[in-house]
Short mmCIF file of C-alpha atoms in Angstrom, two decimals:
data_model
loop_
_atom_site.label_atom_id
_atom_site.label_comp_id
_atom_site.label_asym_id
_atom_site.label_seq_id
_atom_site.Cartn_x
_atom_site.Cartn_y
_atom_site.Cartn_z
CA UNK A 1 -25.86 -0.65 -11.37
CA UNK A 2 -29.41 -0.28 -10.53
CA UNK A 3 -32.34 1.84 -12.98
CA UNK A 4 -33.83 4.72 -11.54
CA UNK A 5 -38.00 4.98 -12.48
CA UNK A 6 -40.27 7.45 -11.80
CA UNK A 7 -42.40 6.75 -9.41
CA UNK A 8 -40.90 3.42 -8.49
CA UNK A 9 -37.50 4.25 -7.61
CA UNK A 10 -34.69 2.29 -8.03
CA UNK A 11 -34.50 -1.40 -9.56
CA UNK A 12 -31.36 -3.25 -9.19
CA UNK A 13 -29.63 -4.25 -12.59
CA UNK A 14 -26.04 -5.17 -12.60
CA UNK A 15 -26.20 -4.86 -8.84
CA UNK A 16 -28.67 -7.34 -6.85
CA UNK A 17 -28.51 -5.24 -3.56
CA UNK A 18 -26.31 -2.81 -1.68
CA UNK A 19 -26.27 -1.19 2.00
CA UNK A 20 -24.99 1.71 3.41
CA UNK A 21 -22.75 1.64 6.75
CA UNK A 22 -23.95 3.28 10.49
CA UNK A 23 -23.76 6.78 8.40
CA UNK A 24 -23.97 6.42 4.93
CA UNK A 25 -20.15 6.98 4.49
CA UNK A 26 -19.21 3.76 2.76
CA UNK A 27 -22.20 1.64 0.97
CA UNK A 28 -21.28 -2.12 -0.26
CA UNK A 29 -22.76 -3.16 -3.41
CA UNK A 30 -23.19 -7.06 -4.33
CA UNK A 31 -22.90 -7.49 -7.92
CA UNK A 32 -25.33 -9.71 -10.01
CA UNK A 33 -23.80 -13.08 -11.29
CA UNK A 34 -23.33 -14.54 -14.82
CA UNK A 35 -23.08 -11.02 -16.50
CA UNK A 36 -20.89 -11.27 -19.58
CA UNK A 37 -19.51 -8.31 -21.70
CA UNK A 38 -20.56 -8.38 -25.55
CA UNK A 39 -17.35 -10.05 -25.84
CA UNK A 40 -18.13 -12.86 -23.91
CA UNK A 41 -15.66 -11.52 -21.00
CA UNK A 42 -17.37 -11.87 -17.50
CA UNK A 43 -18.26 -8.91 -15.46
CA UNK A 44 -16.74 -9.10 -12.19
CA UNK A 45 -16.88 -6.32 -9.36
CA UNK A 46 -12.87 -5.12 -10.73
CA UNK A 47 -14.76 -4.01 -14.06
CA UNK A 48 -17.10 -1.89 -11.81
CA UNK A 49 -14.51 -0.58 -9.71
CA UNK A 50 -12.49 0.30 -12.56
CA UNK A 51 -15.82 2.08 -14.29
CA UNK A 52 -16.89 4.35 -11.50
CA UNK A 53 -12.99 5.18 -10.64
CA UNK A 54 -12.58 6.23 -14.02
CA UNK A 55 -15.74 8.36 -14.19
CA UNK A 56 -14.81 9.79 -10.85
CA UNK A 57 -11.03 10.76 -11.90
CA UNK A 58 -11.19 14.89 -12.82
CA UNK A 59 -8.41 13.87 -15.29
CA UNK A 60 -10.84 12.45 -17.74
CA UNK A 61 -13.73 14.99 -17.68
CA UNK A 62 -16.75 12.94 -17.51
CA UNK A 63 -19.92 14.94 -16.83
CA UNK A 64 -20.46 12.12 -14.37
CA UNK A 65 -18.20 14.27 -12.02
CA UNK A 66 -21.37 16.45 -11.75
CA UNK A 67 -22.55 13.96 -9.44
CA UNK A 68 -19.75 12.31 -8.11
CA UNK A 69 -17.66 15.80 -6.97
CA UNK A 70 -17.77 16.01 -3.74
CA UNK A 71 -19.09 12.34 -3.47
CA UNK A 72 -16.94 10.19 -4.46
CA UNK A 73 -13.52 10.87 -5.54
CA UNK A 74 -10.85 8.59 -7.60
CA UNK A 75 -9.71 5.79 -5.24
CA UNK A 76 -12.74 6.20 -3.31
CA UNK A 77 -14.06 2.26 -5.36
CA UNK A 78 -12.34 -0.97 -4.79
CA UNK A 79 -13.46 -4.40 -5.31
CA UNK A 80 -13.87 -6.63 -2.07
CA UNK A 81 -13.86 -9.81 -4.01
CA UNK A 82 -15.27 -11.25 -7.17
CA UNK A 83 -18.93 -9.95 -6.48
CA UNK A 84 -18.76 -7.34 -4.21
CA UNK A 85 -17.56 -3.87 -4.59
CA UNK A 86 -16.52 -1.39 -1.52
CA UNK A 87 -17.90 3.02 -2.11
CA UNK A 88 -15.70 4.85 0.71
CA UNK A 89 -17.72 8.75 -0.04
CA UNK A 90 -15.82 11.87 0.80
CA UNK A 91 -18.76 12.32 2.96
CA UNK A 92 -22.52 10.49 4.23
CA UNK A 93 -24.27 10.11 1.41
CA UNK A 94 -28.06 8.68 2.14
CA UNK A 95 -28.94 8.48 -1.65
CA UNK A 96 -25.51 7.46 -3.02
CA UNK A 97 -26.87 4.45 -5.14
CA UNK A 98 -28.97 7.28 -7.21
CA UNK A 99 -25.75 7.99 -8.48
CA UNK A 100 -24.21 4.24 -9.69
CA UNK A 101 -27.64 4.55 -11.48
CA UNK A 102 -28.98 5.76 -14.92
CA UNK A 103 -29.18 9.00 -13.01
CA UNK A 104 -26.20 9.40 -13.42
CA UNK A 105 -25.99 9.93 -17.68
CA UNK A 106 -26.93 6.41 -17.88
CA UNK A 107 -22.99 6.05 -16.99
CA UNK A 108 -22.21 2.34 -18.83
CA UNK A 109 -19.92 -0.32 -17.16
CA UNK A 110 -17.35 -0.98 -19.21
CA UNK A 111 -13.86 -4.00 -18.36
CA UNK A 112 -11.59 -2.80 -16.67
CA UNK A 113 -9.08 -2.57 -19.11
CA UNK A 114 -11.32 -0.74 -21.74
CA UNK A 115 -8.68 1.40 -23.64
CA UNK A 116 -11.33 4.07 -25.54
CA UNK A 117 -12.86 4.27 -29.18
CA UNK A 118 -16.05 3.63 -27.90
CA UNK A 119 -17.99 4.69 -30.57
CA UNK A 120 -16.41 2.10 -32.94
CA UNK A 121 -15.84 -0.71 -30.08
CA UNK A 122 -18.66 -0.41 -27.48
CA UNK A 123 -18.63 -3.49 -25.29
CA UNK A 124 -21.73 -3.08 -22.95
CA UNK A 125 -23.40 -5.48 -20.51
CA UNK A 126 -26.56 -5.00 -22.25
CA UNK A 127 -30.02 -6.68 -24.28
CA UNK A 128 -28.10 -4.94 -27.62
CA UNK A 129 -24.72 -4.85 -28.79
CA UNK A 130 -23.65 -2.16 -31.46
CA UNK A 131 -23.31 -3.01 -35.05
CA UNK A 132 -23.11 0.49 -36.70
CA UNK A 133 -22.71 4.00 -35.32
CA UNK A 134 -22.72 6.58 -38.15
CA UNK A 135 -22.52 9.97 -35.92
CA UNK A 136 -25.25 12.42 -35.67
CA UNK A 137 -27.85 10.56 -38.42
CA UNK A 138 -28.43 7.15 -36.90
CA UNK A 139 -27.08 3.90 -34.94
CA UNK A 140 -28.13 -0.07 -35.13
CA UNK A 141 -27.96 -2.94 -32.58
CA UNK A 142 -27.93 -6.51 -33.05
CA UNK A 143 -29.79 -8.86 -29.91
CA UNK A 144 -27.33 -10.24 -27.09
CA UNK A 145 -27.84 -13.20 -26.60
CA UNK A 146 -26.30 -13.92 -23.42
CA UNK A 147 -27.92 -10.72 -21.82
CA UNK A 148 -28.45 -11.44 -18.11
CA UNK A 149 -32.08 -10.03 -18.14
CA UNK A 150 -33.41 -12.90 -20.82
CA UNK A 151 -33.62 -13.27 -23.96
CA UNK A 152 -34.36 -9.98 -26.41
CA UNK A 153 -37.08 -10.46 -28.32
CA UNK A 154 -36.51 -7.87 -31.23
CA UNK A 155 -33.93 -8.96 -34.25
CA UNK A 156 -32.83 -5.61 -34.43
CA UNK A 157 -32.95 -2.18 -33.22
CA UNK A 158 -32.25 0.91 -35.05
CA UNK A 159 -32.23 4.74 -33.75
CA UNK A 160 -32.77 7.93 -35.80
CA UNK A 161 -31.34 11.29 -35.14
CA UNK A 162 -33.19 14.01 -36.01
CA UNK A 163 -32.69 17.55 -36.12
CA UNK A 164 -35.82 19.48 -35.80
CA UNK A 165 -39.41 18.68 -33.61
CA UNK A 166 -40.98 18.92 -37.31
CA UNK A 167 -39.12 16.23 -38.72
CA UNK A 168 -39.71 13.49 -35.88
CA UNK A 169 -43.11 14.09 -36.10
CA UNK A 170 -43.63 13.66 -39.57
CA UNK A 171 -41.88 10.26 -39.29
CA UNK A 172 -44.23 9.09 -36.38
CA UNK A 173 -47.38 9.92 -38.51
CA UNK A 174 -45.69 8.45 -41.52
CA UNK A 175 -45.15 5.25 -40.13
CA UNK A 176 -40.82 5.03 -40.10
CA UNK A 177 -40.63 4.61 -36.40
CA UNK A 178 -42.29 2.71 -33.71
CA UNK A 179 -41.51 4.76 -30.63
CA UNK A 180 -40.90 7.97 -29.81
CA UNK A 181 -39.26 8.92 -26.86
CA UNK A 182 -39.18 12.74 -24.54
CA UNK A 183 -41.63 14.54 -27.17
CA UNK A 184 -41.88 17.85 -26.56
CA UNK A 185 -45.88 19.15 -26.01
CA UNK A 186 -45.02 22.57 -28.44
CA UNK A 187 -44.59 21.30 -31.93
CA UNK A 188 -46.17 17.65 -31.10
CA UNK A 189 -49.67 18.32 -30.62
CA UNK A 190 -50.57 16.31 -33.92
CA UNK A 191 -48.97 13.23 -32.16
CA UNK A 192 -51.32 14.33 -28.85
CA UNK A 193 -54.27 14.40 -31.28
CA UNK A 194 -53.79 11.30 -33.51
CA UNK A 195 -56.04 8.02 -32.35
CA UNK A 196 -53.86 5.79 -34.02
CA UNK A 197 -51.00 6.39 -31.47
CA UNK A 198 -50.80 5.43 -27.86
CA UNK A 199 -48.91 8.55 -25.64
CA UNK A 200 -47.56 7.41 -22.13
CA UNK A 201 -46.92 10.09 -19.57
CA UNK A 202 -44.98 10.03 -16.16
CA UNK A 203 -44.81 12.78 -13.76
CA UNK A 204 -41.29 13.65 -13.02
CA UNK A 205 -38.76 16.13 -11.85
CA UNK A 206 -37.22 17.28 -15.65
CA UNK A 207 -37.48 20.79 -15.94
CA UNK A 208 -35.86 23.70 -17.76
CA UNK A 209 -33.78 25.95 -15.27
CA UNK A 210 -33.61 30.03 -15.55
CA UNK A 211 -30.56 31.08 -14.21
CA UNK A 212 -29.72 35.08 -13.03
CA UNK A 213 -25.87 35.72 -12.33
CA UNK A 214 -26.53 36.74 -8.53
CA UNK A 215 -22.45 38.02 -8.59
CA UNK A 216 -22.82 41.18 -10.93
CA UNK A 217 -25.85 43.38 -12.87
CA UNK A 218 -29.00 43.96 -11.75
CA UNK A 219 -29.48 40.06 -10.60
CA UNK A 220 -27.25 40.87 -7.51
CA UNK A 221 -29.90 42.22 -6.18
CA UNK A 222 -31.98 39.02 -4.59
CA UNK A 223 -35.23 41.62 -4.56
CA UNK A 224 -34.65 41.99 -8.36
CA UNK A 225 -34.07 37.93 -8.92
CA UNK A 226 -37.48 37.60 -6.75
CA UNK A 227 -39.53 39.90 -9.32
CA UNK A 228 -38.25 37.97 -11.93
CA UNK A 229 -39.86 34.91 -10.45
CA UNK A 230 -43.27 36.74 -9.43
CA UNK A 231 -43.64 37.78 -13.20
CA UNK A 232 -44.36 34.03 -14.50
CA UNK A 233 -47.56 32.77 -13.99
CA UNK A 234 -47.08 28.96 -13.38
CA UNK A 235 -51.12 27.64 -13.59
CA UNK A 236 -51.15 28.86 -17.04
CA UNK A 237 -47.71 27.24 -17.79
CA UNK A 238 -49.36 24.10 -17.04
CA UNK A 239 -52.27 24.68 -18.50
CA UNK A 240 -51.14 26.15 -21.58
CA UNK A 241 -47.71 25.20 -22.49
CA UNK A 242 -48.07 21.75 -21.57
CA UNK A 243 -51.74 21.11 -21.69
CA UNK A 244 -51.92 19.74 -17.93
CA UNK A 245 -49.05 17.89 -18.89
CA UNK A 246 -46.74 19.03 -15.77
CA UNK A 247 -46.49 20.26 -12.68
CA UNK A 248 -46.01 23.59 -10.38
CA UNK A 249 -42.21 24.47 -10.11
CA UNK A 250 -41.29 26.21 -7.17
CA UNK A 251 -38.03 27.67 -7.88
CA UNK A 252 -36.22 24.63 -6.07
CA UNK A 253 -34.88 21.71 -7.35
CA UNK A 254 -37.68 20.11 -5.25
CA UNK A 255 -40.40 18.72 -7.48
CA UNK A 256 -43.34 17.43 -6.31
CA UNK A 257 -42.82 13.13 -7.69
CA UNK A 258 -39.75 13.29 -4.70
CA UNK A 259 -40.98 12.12 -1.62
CA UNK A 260 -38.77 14.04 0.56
CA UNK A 261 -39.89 17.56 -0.80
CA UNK A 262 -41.70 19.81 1.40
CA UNK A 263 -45.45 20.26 0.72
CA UNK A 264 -45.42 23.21 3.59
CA UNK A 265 -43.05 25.59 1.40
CA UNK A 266 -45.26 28.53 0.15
CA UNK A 267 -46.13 28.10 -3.35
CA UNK A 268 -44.98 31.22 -5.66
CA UNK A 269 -47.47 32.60 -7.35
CA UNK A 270 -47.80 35.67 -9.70
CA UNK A 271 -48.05 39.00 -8.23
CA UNK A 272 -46.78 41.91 -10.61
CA UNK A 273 -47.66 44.72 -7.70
CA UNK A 274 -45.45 43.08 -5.60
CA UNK A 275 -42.64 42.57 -8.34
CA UNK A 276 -42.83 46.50 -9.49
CA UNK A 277 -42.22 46.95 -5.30
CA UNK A 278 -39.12 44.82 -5.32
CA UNK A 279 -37.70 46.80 -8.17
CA UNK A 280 -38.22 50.23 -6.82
CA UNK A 281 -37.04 49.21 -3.90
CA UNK A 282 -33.76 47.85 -5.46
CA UNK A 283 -33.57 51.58 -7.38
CA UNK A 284 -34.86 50.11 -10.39
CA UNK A 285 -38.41 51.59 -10.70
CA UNK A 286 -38.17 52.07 -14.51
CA UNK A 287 -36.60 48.46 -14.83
CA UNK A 288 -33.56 47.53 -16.73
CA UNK A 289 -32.61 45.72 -20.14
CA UNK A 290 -31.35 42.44 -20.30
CA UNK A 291 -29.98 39.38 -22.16
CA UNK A 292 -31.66 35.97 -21.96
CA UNK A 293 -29.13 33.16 -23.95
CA UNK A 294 -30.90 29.97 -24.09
CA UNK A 295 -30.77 26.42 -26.54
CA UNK A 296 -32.55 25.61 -29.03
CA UNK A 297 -34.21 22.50 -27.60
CA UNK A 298 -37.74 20.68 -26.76
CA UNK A 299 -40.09 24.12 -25.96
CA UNK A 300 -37.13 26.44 -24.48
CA UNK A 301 -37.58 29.09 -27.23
CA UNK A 302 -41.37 29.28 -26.44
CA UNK A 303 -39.94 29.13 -22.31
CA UNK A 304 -38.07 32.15 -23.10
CA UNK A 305 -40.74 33.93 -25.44
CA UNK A 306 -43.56 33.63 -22.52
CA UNK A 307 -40.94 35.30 -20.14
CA UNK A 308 -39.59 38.28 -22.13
CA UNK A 309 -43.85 38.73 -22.41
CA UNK A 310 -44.10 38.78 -18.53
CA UNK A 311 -41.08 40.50 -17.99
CA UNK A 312 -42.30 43.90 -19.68
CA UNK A 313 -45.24 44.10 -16.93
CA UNK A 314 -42.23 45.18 -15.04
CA UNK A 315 -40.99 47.24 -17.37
CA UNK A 316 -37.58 44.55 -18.22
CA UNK A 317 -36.92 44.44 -21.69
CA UNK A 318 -35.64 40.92 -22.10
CA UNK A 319 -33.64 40.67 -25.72
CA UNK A 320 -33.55 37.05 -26.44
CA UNK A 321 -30.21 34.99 -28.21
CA UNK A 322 -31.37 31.69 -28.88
CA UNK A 323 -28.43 29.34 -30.04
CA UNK A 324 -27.73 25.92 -31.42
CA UNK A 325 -26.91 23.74 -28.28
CA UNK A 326 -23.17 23.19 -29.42
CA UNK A 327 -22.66 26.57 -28.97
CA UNK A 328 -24.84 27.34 -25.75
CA UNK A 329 -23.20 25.11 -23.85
CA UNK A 330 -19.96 25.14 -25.52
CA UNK A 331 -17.47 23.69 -23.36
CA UNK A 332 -19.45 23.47 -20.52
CA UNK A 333 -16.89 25.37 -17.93
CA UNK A 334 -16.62 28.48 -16.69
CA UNK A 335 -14.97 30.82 -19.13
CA UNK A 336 -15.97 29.16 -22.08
CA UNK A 337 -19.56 28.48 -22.51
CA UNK A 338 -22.34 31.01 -22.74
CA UNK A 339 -24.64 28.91 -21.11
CA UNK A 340 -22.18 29.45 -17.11
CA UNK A 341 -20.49 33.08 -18.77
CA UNK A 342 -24.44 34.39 -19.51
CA UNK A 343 -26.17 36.97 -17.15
CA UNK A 344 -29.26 35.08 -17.78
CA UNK A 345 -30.23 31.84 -19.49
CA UNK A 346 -32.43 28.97 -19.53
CA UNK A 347 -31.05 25.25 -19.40
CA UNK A 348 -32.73 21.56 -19.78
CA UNK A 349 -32.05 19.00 -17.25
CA UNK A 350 -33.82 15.67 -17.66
CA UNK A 351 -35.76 13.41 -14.61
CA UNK A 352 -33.93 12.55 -11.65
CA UNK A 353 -34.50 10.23 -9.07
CA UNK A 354 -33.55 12.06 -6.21
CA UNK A 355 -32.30 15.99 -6.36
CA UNK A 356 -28.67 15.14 -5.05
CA UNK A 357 -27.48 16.44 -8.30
CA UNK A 358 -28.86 19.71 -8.63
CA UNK A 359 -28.67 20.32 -5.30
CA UNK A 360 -25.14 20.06 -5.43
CA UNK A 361 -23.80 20.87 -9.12
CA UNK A 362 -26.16 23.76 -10.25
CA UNK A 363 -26.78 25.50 -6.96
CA UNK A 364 -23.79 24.68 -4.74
CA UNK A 365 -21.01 27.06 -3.96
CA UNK A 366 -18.10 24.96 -5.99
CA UNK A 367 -20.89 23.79 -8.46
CA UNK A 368 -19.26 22.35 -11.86
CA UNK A 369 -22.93 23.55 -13.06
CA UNK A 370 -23.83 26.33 -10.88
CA UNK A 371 -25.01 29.00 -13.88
CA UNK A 372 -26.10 31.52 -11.55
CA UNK A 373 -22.66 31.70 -9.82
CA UNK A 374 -24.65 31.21 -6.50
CA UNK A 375 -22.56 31.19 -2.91
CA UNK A 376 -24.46 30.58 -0.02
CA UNK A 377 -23.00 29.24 3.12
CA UNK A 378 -25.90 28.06 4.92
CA UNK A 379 -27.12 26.92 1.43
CA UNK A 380 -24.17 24.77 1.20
CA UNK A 381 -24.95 23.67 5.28
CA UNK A 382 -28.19 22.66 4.89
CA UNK A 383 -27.67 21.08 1.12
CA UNK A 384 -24.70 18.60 3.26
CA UNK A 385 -27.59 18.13 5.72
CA UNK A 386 -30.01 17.03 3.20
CA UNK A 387 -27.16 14.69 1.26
CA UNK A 388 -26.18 13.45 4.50
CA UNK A 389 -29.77 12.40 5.87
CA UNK A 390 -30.43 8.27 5.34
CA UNK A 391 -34.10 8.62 6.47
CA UNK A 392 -36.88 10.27 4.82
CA UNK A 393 -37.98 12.41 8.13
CA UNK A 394 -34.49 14.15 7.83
CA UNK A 395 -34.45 14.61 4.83
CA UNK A 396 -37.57 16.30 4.47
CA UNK A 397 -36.80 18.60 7.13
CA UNK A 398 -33.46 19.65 5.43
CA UNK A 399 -35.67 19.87 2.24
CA UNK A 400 -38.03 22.45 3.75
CA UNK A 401 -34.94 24.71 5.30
CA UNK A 402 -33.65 24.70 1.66
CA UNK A 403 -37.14 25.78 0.36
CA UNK A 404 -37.31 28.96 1.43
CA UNK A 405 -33.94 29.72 1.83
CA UNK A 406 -33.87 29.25 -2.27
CA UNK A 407 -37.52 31.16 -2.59
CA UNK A 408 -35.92 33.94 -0.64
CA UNK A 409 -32.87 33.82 -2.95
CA UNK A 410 -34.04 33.07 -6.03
CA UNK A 411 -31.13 32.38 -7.88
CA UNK A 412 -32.91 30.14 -10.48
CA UNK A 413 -36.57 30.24 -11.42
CA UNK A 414 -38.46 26.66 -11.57
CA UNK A 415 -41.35 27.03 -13.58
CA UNK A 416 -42.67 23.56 -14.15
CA UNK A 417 -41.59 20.04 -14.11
CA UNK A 418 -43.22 18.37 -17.20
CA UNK A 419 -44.23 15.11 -17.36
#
C-alpha cells in the first residue's frame, strides 16, 4: 500500500493516505482510484481486505505473519466501502502502515478471489506484468499499460538469477545487465573500482544477525553472550569489510538511519580483558568449543571467518558449518531448520523502515524468528511500549530502555548495518 525508502520514509502507492484512531488501535486507509489488475479488473478496497486477511491467516503460512503476529490477526481487515479499508490491531500499533508496506516482503495485492498458481498467473497492480517465469534461472515482464503511476517507459524487462557473487559480476563488467541490485562489498570490489559504472549507496538498517541460544550451553550464561560481543571489533568492520560502506551495530535492532533510536545508549566497543573476565567469572576461564551454522550468502562466510578469528583471543574455538541457504533455513520453524535448532548462527535480514519487525519476531518471547530462543518479560514490556508509542518522543524513550536492556543481554550480536 505505501513504499518504504530509506531515508524518506514512506510514500503512498496503492493507498493515497491513512490515519490511525485516538491510540493507534484501528488505522483507516483510503485507497488510490483507477487501479486496475493486469487483467483489466479494478482494484477496490475488498481486493485489499481480502490480501492482508489472507497474509494474516496462520493457515496459509506466509512469512508476512512475521510482522503481522501479534498485529493483526485474520478478520482483523474489512472494507468500509469501495475506497476505504478498516485495520482493527490486536493491539496500538504507532507504525502499523510500515507493515501494509514493501516492508513487509514486498507483500503484493492480489483480487480477492485469487485462487493460487502464482507463478504461472501473477495478476499484480503494477508498471510490469509477467510474461515468463522459468524458476531459479530467470523471469521477463512486458509494460502495463494502464499502470496507475504513468506510463512505463521500458519495452521490456528481464531478471537473471545467479548463483554465485563471481558470476554477477562478470556479467556487469561484460555488459549483459544494466543494473545490479544489493551487491555485496566482498567479492564486488572490481564493480567498486570500475569508472565505467555508477554505484549508489543508502545507509540503512540491513544487517546480518549472530544469534547465541540463551536457553542451554555455555550461551545461558548472559556474561558469556557479552564476551562474545566484546571480541568483535566494529571500526574495523566498517572500515575493512565494507570499506566505510556501513555503520556501527550495537547489538540492537536499533540502527542508526531510524529516527527513534537512542544516540545516548553506550556504544560497544572491543575490550578482550574485559571478555576473558566475563568468562572466568562464568567458570569458563579456559573457554569452550562451539558451533557457528551460518548461509552461504552476500559476505556471511567472511562475517563468520572474522569472528571464529576474534573468538580465539578468548580462547573459543568456533568450528564453522557454512550451508546452502535451502538447507540453513530449512523450514524456517522451530524443530526443523538449523538456522532456529543451531546453538549459534548468523542470519541476513534486509532494510527496514522501522524495527517493529525485529523487535517483535527475532527477539520477542513468542517470536516466529526468535533464533536465540530469547524470553524476557520486561523485554517483551518495553518492546509493547515501543510498538504502542504514535509519537517519536515515546518512542525514543522506549527505544533507549530496550538498548541496554539488550546490551546487558546480549542475545544477538549487531555488528554493522551496511549500506
Amino acid at each position: 500500500l505505501a513504499i518504504s525508502m530509506p531515508g524518506v520514509g514512506l510514500i503512498p502507492a496503492l493507498a493515497e493516505s491513512w490515519k490511525p484512531n485516538a491510540d493507534g488501535s484501528v488505522w483507516v486507509f483510503t485507497i488510490r482510484s483507477g487501479v486496475r489488475f493486469h487483467s483489466g479488473q479494478a482494484m477496490t478496497a475488498t481486493d485489499v481486505a481480502a490480501t492482508i486477511d489472507r497474509l494474516a491467516d496462520p493457515a496459509n503460512g506466509s512469512v508476512a505473519l512475521s510482522a503481522f503476529a501479534g498485529v493483526l490477526s485474520k478478520g482483523g481487515s474489512r472494507a468500509l466501502d469501495a475506497r476505504t479499508v478498516e485495520f482493527r490491531l490486536d493491539a496500538p500499533n504507532g507504525n502499523f502502515p510500515y507493515l501494509v508496506s514493501s516492508d513487509n516482503f514486498s507483500a503484493i495485492i492480489l483480487p480477492a478471489g485469487y485462487e493460487g498458481d502464482f507463478e504461472k498467473n501473477f495478476i499484480g497492480t503494477g508498471a510490469f506484468r509477467l510474461e515468463k517465469l522459468t524458476p531459479m534461472a530467470r523471469a521477463s515482464f512486458l509494460p502495463n499499460y494502464d499502470y496507475w503511476g504513468g506510463k512505463p517507459l521500458p519495452r521490456r524487462t528481464e531478471f537473471i538469477f545467479y548463483d554465485s557473487i563471481q558470476a554477477m559480476v562478470l556479467a556487469m563488467q561484460g555488459g549483459q545487465l544494466d543494473m545490479l541490485l544489493h551487491v555485496p562489498l566482498q567479492g564486488s570490489q572490481a564493480l567498486l573500482n570500475d569508472p565505467n559504472l555508477s554505484v549508489v549507496g543508502l545507509k540503512s538498517s540491513a544487517h546480518q544477525q549472530v544469534h547465541m541460544r540463551t536457553d542451554s550451553g555455555p550461551f545461558a550464561d548472559k556474561r558469556v553472550r557479552r564476551a562474545m560481543a566484546l571480541c568483535l571489533n566494529r571500526e574495523n568492520l566498517v572500515k575493512g569489510m565494507f570499506r566505510g560502506r556501513a555503520s556501527l551495530g550495537n547489538d540492537s535492532p536499533f540502527a542508526p538511519v531510524f529516527a527513534s533510536t537512542d544516540p545516548t545508549a553506550p556504544q560497544r566497543v572491543q575490550d578482550i580483558a574485559q571478555a576473558r573476565n566475563l568468562l572466568g567469572e562464568a567458570g569458563l576461564p579456559n573457554g569452550f568449543a562451539v558451533t557457528l551454522t551460518t548461509e552461504r550468502f552476500l559476505e556471511i562466510p567472511d562475517y563468520a571467518v572474522v569472528i571464529q578469528n576474534a573468538a580465539k583471543r578468548i580462547g573459543v574455538d568456533i568450528r564453522l558449518n557454512i550451508e546452502d541457504q535451502a538447507a540453513y533455513y530449512g523450514q524456517a520453524r522451530f524443530g526443523q531448520s538449523d538456522w532456529l535448532d543451531s546453538v549459534m548462527g548468523i542470519e541476513d535480514y534486509a532494510h527496514r523502515g522501522v524495527p517493529n519487525t525485529l523487535l517483535s519476531a527475532t527477539l520477542g518471547s513468542a517470536g516466529t524468528f526468535n533464533a536465540a530462543h530469547f524470553k524476557s518479560a520486561a523485554y517483551d514490556r518495553w518492546a509493547a511500549d515501543y510498538i504502542a508509542a504514535l509519537d517519536p518522543a515515546s518512542q525514543r524513550q522506549a527505544a533507549g530502555r530496550i538498548q541496554r536492556l539488550l546490551l546487558d543481554e546480549t542475545p544477538v550480536i549487531f555488528g554493522y548495518f551496511y549500506d
